[in-house]
Short mmCIF file of N, CA, C and O in Angstrom, two decimals:
data_model
loop_
_atom_site.label_atom_id
_atom_site.label_comp_id
_atom_site.label_asym_id
_atom_site.label_seq_id
_atom_site.Cartn_x
_atom_site.Cartn_y
_atom_site.Cartn_z
N GLN A 1 63.55 148.76 89.67
CA GLN A 1 65.45 148.17 89.25
C GLN A 1 66.74 149.29 89.55
O GLN A 1 66.52 150.36 89.47
N VAL A 2 67.52 148.04 89.35
CA VAL A 2 68.94 148.39 89.84
C VAL A 2 69.76 148.30 88.39
O VAL A 2 69.26 147.70 87.51
N GLN A 3 70.67 149.43 88.52
CA GLN A 3 71.57 149.25 87.39
C GLN A 3 73.09 149.26 87.12
O GLN A 3 73.38 149.05 88.96
N LEU A 4 73.83 148.14 87.44
CA LEU A 4 75.37 147.55 87.86
C LEU A 4 75.74 147.95 86.29
O LEU A 4 76.26 147.61 85.34
N VAL A 5 77.21 148.51 86.86
CA VAL A 5 77.88 148.44 86.42
C VAL A 5 79.75 148.39 87.05
O VAL A 5 79.98 148.75 88.34
N GLU A 6 80.16 147.11 86.35
CA GLU A 6 81.33 146.90 86.74
C GLU A 6 82.66 147.18 86.17
O GLU A 6 82.77 147.81 85.33
N SER A 7 83.92 147.24 87.01
CA SER A 7 85.17 147.63 86.89
C SER A 7 86.30 146.80 86.89
O SER A 7 85.95 146.24 87.61
N GLY A 8 87.74 147.24 86.73
CA GLY A 8 88.69 146.90 87.72
C GLY A 8 88.87 144.81 86.37
O GLY A 8 90.70 145.13 87.23
N GLY A 9 89.14 144.77 85.62
CA GLY A 9 89.36 143.56 84.85
C GLY A 9 90.01 143.90 84.47
O GLY A 9 90.36 144.62 83.76
N GLY A 10 90.66 143.27 83.59
CA GLY A 10 92.20 143.29 83.21
C GLY A 10 93.14 141.82 82.60
O GLY A 10 92.79 141.32 82.96
N LEU A 11 94.48 142.52 82.36
CA LEU A 11 95.29 141.40 82.03
C LEU A 11 95.96 141.12 83.26
O LEU A 11 96.80 141.91 83.54
N VAL A 12 96.32 140.64 84.13
CA VAL A 12 97.18 139.43 85.02
C VAL A 12 98.08 138.04 85.02
O VAL A 12 97.35 136.99 84.36
N GLN A 13 99.46 138.49 85.13
CA GLN A 13 99.78 136.72 85.44
C GLN A 13 99.32 136.70 86.62
O GLN A 13 99.11 136.48 87.53
N PRO A 14 100.38 135.53 86.36
CA PRO A 14 99.59 133.51 87.97
C PRO A 14 100.39 133.90 88.93
O PRO A 14 101.45 135.30 88.45
N GLY A 15 99.73 134.21 89.58
CA GLY A 15 99.91 134.99 91.30
C GLY A 15 99.51 136.07 91.30
O GLY A 15 99.49 136.62 92.57
N GLY A 16 98.60 136.74 90.48
CA GLY A 16 98.82 138.19 90.59
C GLY A 16 97.61 138.66 91.30
O GLY A 16 96.76 137.81 92.07
N SER A 17 97.37 139.93 91.07
CA SER A 17 95.95 140.63 91.96
C SER A 17 95.00 141.02 91.13
O SER A 17 95.47 142.09 90.31
N LEU A 18 93.50 140.69 91.64
CA LEU A 18 93.12 142.20 90.61
C LEU A 18 92.24 142.89 92.17
O LEU A 18 92.29 141.75 92.26
N ARG A 19 91.01 143.71 91.54
CA ARG A 19 90.15 144.21 92.24
C ARG A 19 89.21 144.70 91.83
O ARG A 19 88.78 145.52 91.03
N LEU A 20 87.96 143.66 91.96
CA LEU A 20 87.02 143.91 90.83
C LEU A 20 85.92 145.26 91.09
O LEU A 20 85.23 144.84 93.09
N SER A 21 84.88 145.97 90.40
CA SER A 21 84.05 147.23 91.75
C SER A 21 83.12 146.77 90.91
O SER A 21 83.27 146.54 89.46
N CYS A 22 81.83 146.51 91.68
CA CYS A 22 80.59 146.59 90.90
C CYS A 22 79.53 147.99 91.80
O CYS A 22 78.90 147.85 92.80
N ALA A 23 79.38 148.64 91.80
CA ALA A 23 78.12 150.51 91.12
C ALA A 23 77.38 149.72 90.73
O ALA A 23 76.85 150.01 89.92
N ALA A 24 76.20 150.15 91.82
CA ALA A 24 74.74 149.56 91.59
C ALA A 24 73.72 151.17 92.29
O ALA A 24 74.38 152.39 92.82
N SER A 25 73.06 151.34 91.60
CA SER A 25 72.20 152.57 91.70
C SER A 25 70.64 151.83 91.52
O SER A 25 70.64 151.12 90.25
N GLY A 26 69.69 152.70 91.06
CA GLY A 26 68.31 152.51 91.21
C GLY A 26 67.71 152.78 92.33
O GLY A 26 67.92 152.96 93.39
N SER A 27 67.03 151.03 93.04
CA SER A 27 66.54 150.77 93.61
C SER A 27 66.91 149.92 94.88
O SER A 27 66.86 148.78 95.08
N VAL A 28 68.31 150.71 95.72
CA VAL A 28 69.29 149.84 96.12
C VAL A 28 68.60 149.27 97.25
O VAL A 28 69.50 148.94 98.21
N PHE A 29 67.89 150.12 97.91
CA PHE A 29 66.93 149.25 98.85
C PHE A 29 66.60 148.63 98.82
O PHE A 29 65.90 147.57 100.18
N SER A 30 66.22 147.71 97.79
CA SER A 30 64.95 146.77 97.47
C SER A 30 66.52 145.75 97.81
O SER A 30 65.66 144.70 97.73
N ILE A 31 67.58 145.90 97.96
CA ILE A 31 68.58 144.75 97.38
C ILE A 31 68.80 143.95 98.78
O ILE A 31 68.92 144.72 99.57
N TYR A 32 68.76 142.07 98.08
CA TYR A 32 68.85 141.52 99.73
C TYR A 32 70.25 140.90 99.72
O TYR A 32 70.78 140.22 100.67
N SER A 33 70.44 140.37 98.38
CA SER A 33 71.93 140.22 97.80
C SER A 33 72.22 140.79 96.84
O SER A 33 72.27 141.14 95.59
N MET A 34 73.66 140.62 97.02
CA MET A 34 75.43 140.93 95.72
C MET A 34 75.95 139.79 95.91
O MET A 34 76.50 139.66 96.31
N GLY A 35 76.32 139.79 94.46
CA GLY A 35 77.19 139.08 94.10
C GLY A 35 77.79 139.17 92.69
O GLY A 35 77.86 139.81 92.19
N TRP A 36 79.23 138.12 92.75
CA TRP A 36 79.70 137.89 91.89
C TRP A 36 80.27 136.62 91.23
O TRP A 36 79.93 136.01 91.84
N TYR A 37 79.55 136.29 89.48
CA TYR A 37 79.71 135.06 89.19
C TYR A 37 80.86 134.84 87.87
O TYR A 37 81.35 136.26 87.33
N ARG A 38 81.17 134.31 87.87
CA ARG A 38 82.01 133.66 86.58
C ARG A 38 81.45 132.95 85.16
O ARG A 38 81.26 132.52 85.81
N GLN A 39 81.93 133.68 83.76
CA GLN A 39 81.74 132.69 83.50
C GLN A 39 83.28 132.85 82.10
O GLN A 39 82.89 133.54 81.91
N ALA A 40 83.42 131.12 81.78
CA ALA A 40 84.41 131.10 80.85
C ALA A 40 83.64 130.77 79.17
O ALA A 40 82.81 130.09 79.46
N PRO A 41 84.26 130.47 78.30
CA PRO A 41 83.95 130.26 77.52
C PRO A 41 83.36 128.84 77.41
O PRO A 41 84.21 127.82 77.89
N GLN A 42 82.00 128.00 76.93
CA GLN A 42 81.99 127.05 77.34
C GLN A 42 81.22 126.35 78.12
O GLN A 42 81.15 125.43 78.48
N ASN A 43 81.29 127.12 79.46
CA ASN A 43 81.18 126.74 80.20
C ASN A 43 80.24 127.92 80.96
O ASN A 43 79.92 128.56 80.21
N GLU A 44 78.30 126.85 82.11
CA GLU A 44 78.28 127.51 82.34
C GLU A 44 78.87 128.86 83.46
O GLU A 44 79.75 128.55 84.04
N ARG A 45 77.82 129.95 84.02
CA ARG A 45 77.96 131.08 84.63
C ARG A 45 77.64 129.79 85.67
O ARG A 45 76.61 129.78 86.07
N GLU A 46 78.80 130.40 86.57
CA GLU A 46 78.82 129.58 88.15
C GLU A 46 78.96 131.32 89.68
O GLU A 46 79.58 131.97 89.13
N LEU A 47 78.22 131.03 90.80
CA LEU A 47 78.45 131.16 91.60
C LEU A 47 80.26 131.45 91.81
O LEU A 47 80.46 129.91 92.11
N VAL A 48 80.87 132.65 92.14
CA VAL A 48 81.89 132.57 92.93
C VAL A 48 81.25 133.65 93.96
O VAL A 48 82.30 132.86 95.29
N ALA A 49 80.56 134.48 94.44
CA ALA A 49 80.70 134.72 96.17
C ALA A 49 79.66 135.69 96.16
O ALA A 49 79.09 136.11 95.25
N SER A 50 78.97 135.79 97.26
CA SER A 50 78.12 136.80 97.42
C SER A 50 77.66 137.73 98.77
O SER A 50 79.01 136.82 99.70
N ILE A 51 77.49 138.40 99.29
CA ILE A 51 77.18 138.80 100.80
C ILE A 51 75.69 139.56 100.73
O ILE A 51 75.02 140.05 100.03
N SER A 52 75.45 139.56 101.60
CA SER A 52 73.68 139.73 101.26
C SER A 52 73.70 141.46 102.19
O SER A 52 75.22 141.36 102.69
N SER A 53 72.67 141.87 101.83
CA SER A 53 72.64 142.68 102.78
C SER A 53 73.28 142.76 104.56
O SER A 53 73.02 144.00 105.16
N ARG A 54 73.09 141.38 105.21
CA ARG A 54 73.79 142.01 106.88
C ARG A 54 75.06 141.33 106.19
O ARG A 54 75.28 142.14 107.45
N GLY A 55 75.70 141.67 105.69
CA GLY A 55 76.75 141.20 105.19
C GLY A 55 77.68 139.76 105.51
O GLY A 55 78.60 139.72 105.40
N ASP A 56 76.12 139.04 105.67
CA ASP A 56 77.43 137.49 105.79
C ASP A 56 77.72 137.04 103.72
O ASP A 56 77.31 137.74 103.49
N THR A 57 78.58 136.79 104.43
CA THR A 57 79.40 135.93 103.08
C THR A 57 79.07 134.55 102.33
O THR A 57 79.33 133.81 103.93
N ALA A 58 79.20 134.75 101.41
CA ALA A 58 79.63 132.94 100.95
C ALA A 58 80.32 132.69 100.16
O ALA A 58 80.35 133.89 98.82
N TYR A 59 81.21 131.93 100.10
CA TYR A 59 81.89 131.74 98.59
C TYR A 59 81.90 130.33 98.27
O TYR A 59 81.50 129.38 98.55
N ALA A 60 82.27 129.93 96.46
CA ALA A 60 83.14 128.81 96.12
C ALA A 60 83.75 127.95 96.55
O ALA A 60 84.62 128.85 96.80
N GLU A 61 83.46 126.81 96.11
CA GLU A 61 84.75 126.21 97.18
C GLU A 61 85.95 126.41 96.78
O GLU A 61 87.55 126.46 97.52
N HIS A 62 86.30 126.31 95.72
CA HIS A 62 87.90 126.56 93.94
C HIS A 62 87.98 127.88 94.68
O HIS A 62 89.61 128.41 94.44
N VAL A 63 87.75 128.88 95.52
CA VAL A 63 88.13 129.92 95.66
C VAL A 63 88.55 130.68 96.73
O VAL A 63 88.91 132.09 97.29
N LYS A 64 87.97 129.47 98.05
CA LYS A 64 87.69 130.02 99.73
C LYS A 64 89.12 129.91 99.92
O LYS A 64 90.13 129.75 98.90
N GLY A 65 89.44 131.35 99.89
CA GLY A 65 90.92 131.56 100.77
C GLY A 65 91.36 132.49 99.50
O GLY A 65 92.83 132.60 99.66
N ARG A 66 91.12 132.95 98.30
CA ARG A 66 91.98 133.65 97.68
C ARG A 66 91.18 135.07 97.12
O ARG A 66 91.65 135.47 97.19
N PHE A 67 89.23 134.87 97.66
CA PHE A 67 88.83 135.82 96.31
C PHE A 67 87.75 135.92 98.16
O PHE A 67 88.00 135.24 99.19
N THR A 68 88.05 137.48 97.82
CA THR A 68 87.52 138.43 98.69
C THR A 68 86.47 139.53 99.14
O THR A 68 86.22 139.42 97.75
N ILE A 69 84.95 139.84 99.39
CA ILE A 69 84.26 139.84 98.45
C ILE A 69 84.45 140.74 99.75
O ILE A 69 82.97 139.93 101.03
N SER A 70 83.31 142.36 99.81
CA SER A 70 83.11 143.23 100.08
C SER A 70 81.92 144.49 99.84
O SER A 70 81.44 144.55 98.88
N ARG A 71 81.40 145.21 100.69
CA ARG A 71 80.95 146.06 100.31
C ARG A 71 80.33 147.51 100.34
O ARG A 71 81.21 147.07 101.72
N ASP A 72 80.68 148.52 100.60
CA ASP A 72 80.62 150.23 100.76
C ASP A 72 78.76 150.55 100.27
O ASP A 72 78.66 150.57 99.68
N ASN A 73 78.34 150.27 101.72
CA ASN A 73 77.19 150.44 101.49
C ASN A 73 76.88 152.22 101.71
O ASN A 73 76.01 152.57 100.68
N GLY A 74 77.88 152.39 101.70
CA GLY A 74 77.68 154.62 101.27
C GLY A 74 77.68 155.05 100.35
O GLY A 74 77.21 155.67 99.59
N LYS A 75 78.39 153.83 98.90
CA LYS A 75 79.19 153.89 97.65
C LYS A 75 78.25 153.06 97.14
O LYS A 75 77.91 153.42 95.84
N ASN A 76 77.48 151.87 97.60
CA ASN A 76 76.37 151.43 97.18
C ASN A 76 77.20 150.44 95.77
O ASN A 76 76.90 150.27 94.61
N THR A 77 78.81 150.08 96.21
CA THR A 77 79.08 149.58 95.81
C THR A 77 79.42 148.54 96.28
O THR A 77 80.19 148.01 97.53
N VAL A 78 79.51 147.41 95.61
CA VAL A 78 79.97 145.87 95.99
C VAL A 78 81.96 145.48 95.16
O VAL A 78 82.14 146.09 93.85
N TYR A 79 82.57 145.05 96.16
CA TYR A 79 84.13 143.82 95.45
C TYR A 79 84.04 143.06 95.98
O TYR A 79 83.61 142.29 96.67
N LEU A 80 85.40 142.74 94.54
CA LEU A 80 86.23 141.60 94.75
C LEU A 80 87.16 141.58 94.76
O LEU A 80 88.09 142.05 93.63
N GLN A 81 87.64 141.27 95.63
CA GLN A 81 89.25 140.88 95.60
C GLN A 81 89.79 139.87 95.80
O GLN A 81 89.26 138.38 96.23
N LEU A 82 90.70 139.47 94.06
CA LEU A 82 91.34 138.98 93.41
C LEU A 82 92.30 138.42 94.21
O LEU A 82 93.55 139.49 93.45
N ASN A 83 92.75 136.67 94.61
CA ASN A 83 94.16 137.40 94.64
C ASN A 83 94.81 135.96 94.62
O ASN A 83 93.91 134.78 94.19
N SER A 84 96.19 135.56 94.29
CA SER A 84 96.75 134.24 93.76
C SER A 84 95.77 133.21 92.84
O SER A 84 95.72 132.42 92.61
N LEU A 85 95.54 134.31 91.88
CA LEU A 85 95.03 133.95 90.46
C LEU A 85 95.60 132.87 89.95
O LEU A 85 96.71 133.41 89.19
N LYS A 86 95.09 132.15 89.24
CA LYS A 86 95.23 131.47 88.36
C LYS A 86 94.61 131.60 86.63
O LYS A 86 93.92 131.67 87.06
N PRO A 87 95.51 130.45 86.01
CA PRO A 87 95.02 130.89 84.62
C PRO A 87 93.69 130.60 84.62
O PRO A 87 92.89 130.56 84.00
N GLU A 88 92.71 129.37 84.58
CA GLU A 88 91.50 128.41 85.34
C GLU A 88 90.79 129.88 85.68
O GLU A 88 89.31 129.30 85.36
N ASP A 89 90.81 131.02 86.16
CA ASP A 89 90.19 132.12 86.89
C ASP A 89 89.40 133.25 86.26
O ASP A 89 88.72 134.22 85.97
N SER A 90 90.28 132.62 84.86
CA SER A 90 90.16 133.47 83.50
C SER A 90 88.52 133.03 83.18
O SER A 90 88.03 132.26 82.76
N ALA A 91 87.74 134.78 82.59
CA ALA A 91 86.43 134.47 82.74
C ALA A 91 85.60 135.89 82.97
O ALA A 91 86.80 136.94 82.42
N VAL A 92 85.40 136.35 82.09
CA VAL A 92 84.10 137.05 82.07
C VAL A 92 83.07 137.35 83.86
O VAL A 92 82.27 136.77 83.57
N TYR A 93 83.46 138.61 84.93
CA TYR A 93 83.04 138.00 85.83
C TYR A 93 81.37 139.38 85.43
O TYR A 93 82.28 140.02 85.13
N TYR A 94 80.62 138.93 86.30
CA TYR A 94 79.65 139.42 86.40
C TYR A 94 79.06 139.89 87.72
O TYR A 94 79.22 139.20 88.36
N CYS A 95 78.56 141.04 87.85
CA CYS A 95 78.35 141.77 89.18
C CYS A 95 76.34 140.69 89.20
O CYS A 95 75.61 141.77 87.98
N ASN A 96 75.59 140.85 90.32
CA ASN A 96 74.41 140.05 90.39
C ASN A 96 73.69 141.38 91.66
O ASN A 96 74.48 140.81 92.35
N ALA A 97 72.60 141.66 92.19
CA ALA A 97 71.71 142.40 92.99
C ALA A 97 70.39 141.02 92.39
O ALA A 97 69.65 140.90 91.76
N LYS A 98 69.88 140.72 93.98
CA LYS A 98 69.33 139.95 93.50
C LYS A 98 68.16 140.78 94.61
O LYS A 98 68.63 141.35 95.72
N MET A 99 66.76 141.25 93.93
CA MET A 99 65.83 141.69 94.79
C MET A 99 64.76 141.48 94.57
O MET A 99 63.82 140.35 94.40
N GLY A 100 64.10 141.03 95.99
CA GLY A 100 62.96 140.33 95.87
C GLY A 100 61.55 141.01 96.24
O GLY A 100 61.22 142.62 96.72
N SER A 101 60.08 140.97 95.04
CA SER A 101 58.84 141.56 95.17
C SER A 101 57.65 140.79 95.15
O SER A 101 57.78 140.21 94.42
N GLU A 102 56.73 141.01 96.75
CA GLU A 102 55.75 140.52 96.05
C GLU A 102 55.68 138.62 95.85
O GLU A 102 54.95 138.12 94.65
N GLY A 103 57.06 138.20 96.20
CA GLY A 103 56.90 136.66 96.45
C GLY A 103 57.80 136.07 95.27
O GLY A 103 57.77 135.36 95.20
N TYR A 104 58.08 137.38 94.05
CA TYR A 104 58.85 136.79 94.06
C TYR A 104 60.48 136.96 93.19
O TYR A 104 61.10 138.70 94.42
N GLU A 105 61.79 136.58 93.02
CA GLU A 105 62.55 137.51 93.08
C GLU A 105 63.22 137.66 91.22
O GLU A 105 63.37 136.63 90.61
N TYR A 106 63.72 138.81 91.58
CA TYR A 106 64.36 139.08 90.20
C TYR A 106 66.00 139.03 90.53
O TYR A 106 66.42 140.02 91.88
N ASP A 107 67.19 139.00 89.45
CA ASP A 107 68.23 139.18 89.42
C ASP A 107 68.42 140.54 87.93
O ASP A 107 67.79 139.96 86.97
N PHE A 108 69.44 140.96 88.78
CA PHE A 108 69.97 142.14 87.51
C PHE A 108 71.67 142.13 87.48
O PHE A 108 71.95 141.80 88.22
N TRP A 109 71.76 141.82 86.32
CA TRP A 109 73.27 141.76 85.84
C TRP A 109 74.25 143.20 85.39
O TRP A 109 73.15 143.70 84.70
N GLY A 110 74.89 143.02 85.53
CA GLY A 110 75.97 144.13 85.44
C GLY A 110 76.29 143.39 83.19
O GLY A 110 76.11 142.29 83.31
N GLN A 111 76.89 144.03 83.00
CA GLN A 111 77.53 144.68 82.02
C GLN A 111 78.70 142.59 81.60
O GLN A 111 78.85 142.91 80.31
N GLY A 112 78.88 142.82 82.26
CA GLY A 112 80.51 142.46 82.46
C GLY A 112 81.44 142.59 81.86
O GLY A 112 82.03 143.73 81.93
N THR A 113 83.26 142.32 83.44
CA THR A 113 84.14 142.83 82.93
C THR A 113 85.28 141.47 82.98
O THR A 113 85.54 140.69 83.82
N GLN A 114 86.35 141.92 81.91
CA GLN A 114 86.96 140.34 81.83
C GLN A 114 88.54 140.04 82.28
O GLN A 114 89.30 141.39 82.30
N VAL A 115 88.42 138.95 83.37
CA VAL A 115 88.97 139.08 83.94
C VAL A 115 90.25 137.41 83.14
O VAL A 115 89.66 137.23 82.40
N THR A 116 91.37 138.13 82.48
CA THR A 116 92.34 137.18 81.89
C THR A 116 94.08 136.72 82.67
O THR A 116 94.30 137.99 83.17
N VAL A 117 93.94 135.85 82.75
CA VAL A 117 95.61 135.52 83.53
C VAL A 117 96.20 134.66 82.77
O VAL A 117 95.83 133.70 82.60
N SER A 118 97.09 134.65 82.53
CA SER A 118 98.04 134.41 81.31
C SER A 118 99.80 135.21 82.29
O SER A 118 99.67 135.86 82.03
N SER A 119 100.85 134.06 80.82
CA SER A 119 101.88 134.58 81.29
C SER A 119 102.38 135.20 79.90
O SER A 119 103.55 134.91 79.70
#
């Protein structure tokens, strides 16, 4: 099992920046991918960015060039740097970890951290 704890959300003005952190504990060696999703009110949860155990990254098209995902393997922590924030980026951001075992994929989720972009 994997436990994920997010932090770093808050209120920021348009054009501002935040850095979200997600600390993983438990069976961390079984994780093959981690990522960030977000969900705004009445919207579906959407993938924002992901990073594989090899360090390969992927981003949603609408955040490319503004957000950066990274990881610190020594701290078992993944980060999401959010720059040039827009009001439409406001959402609850969730950390995700994927683990594969015996032909099945398992998803683990953090509790979420609120990001609000408003003037």
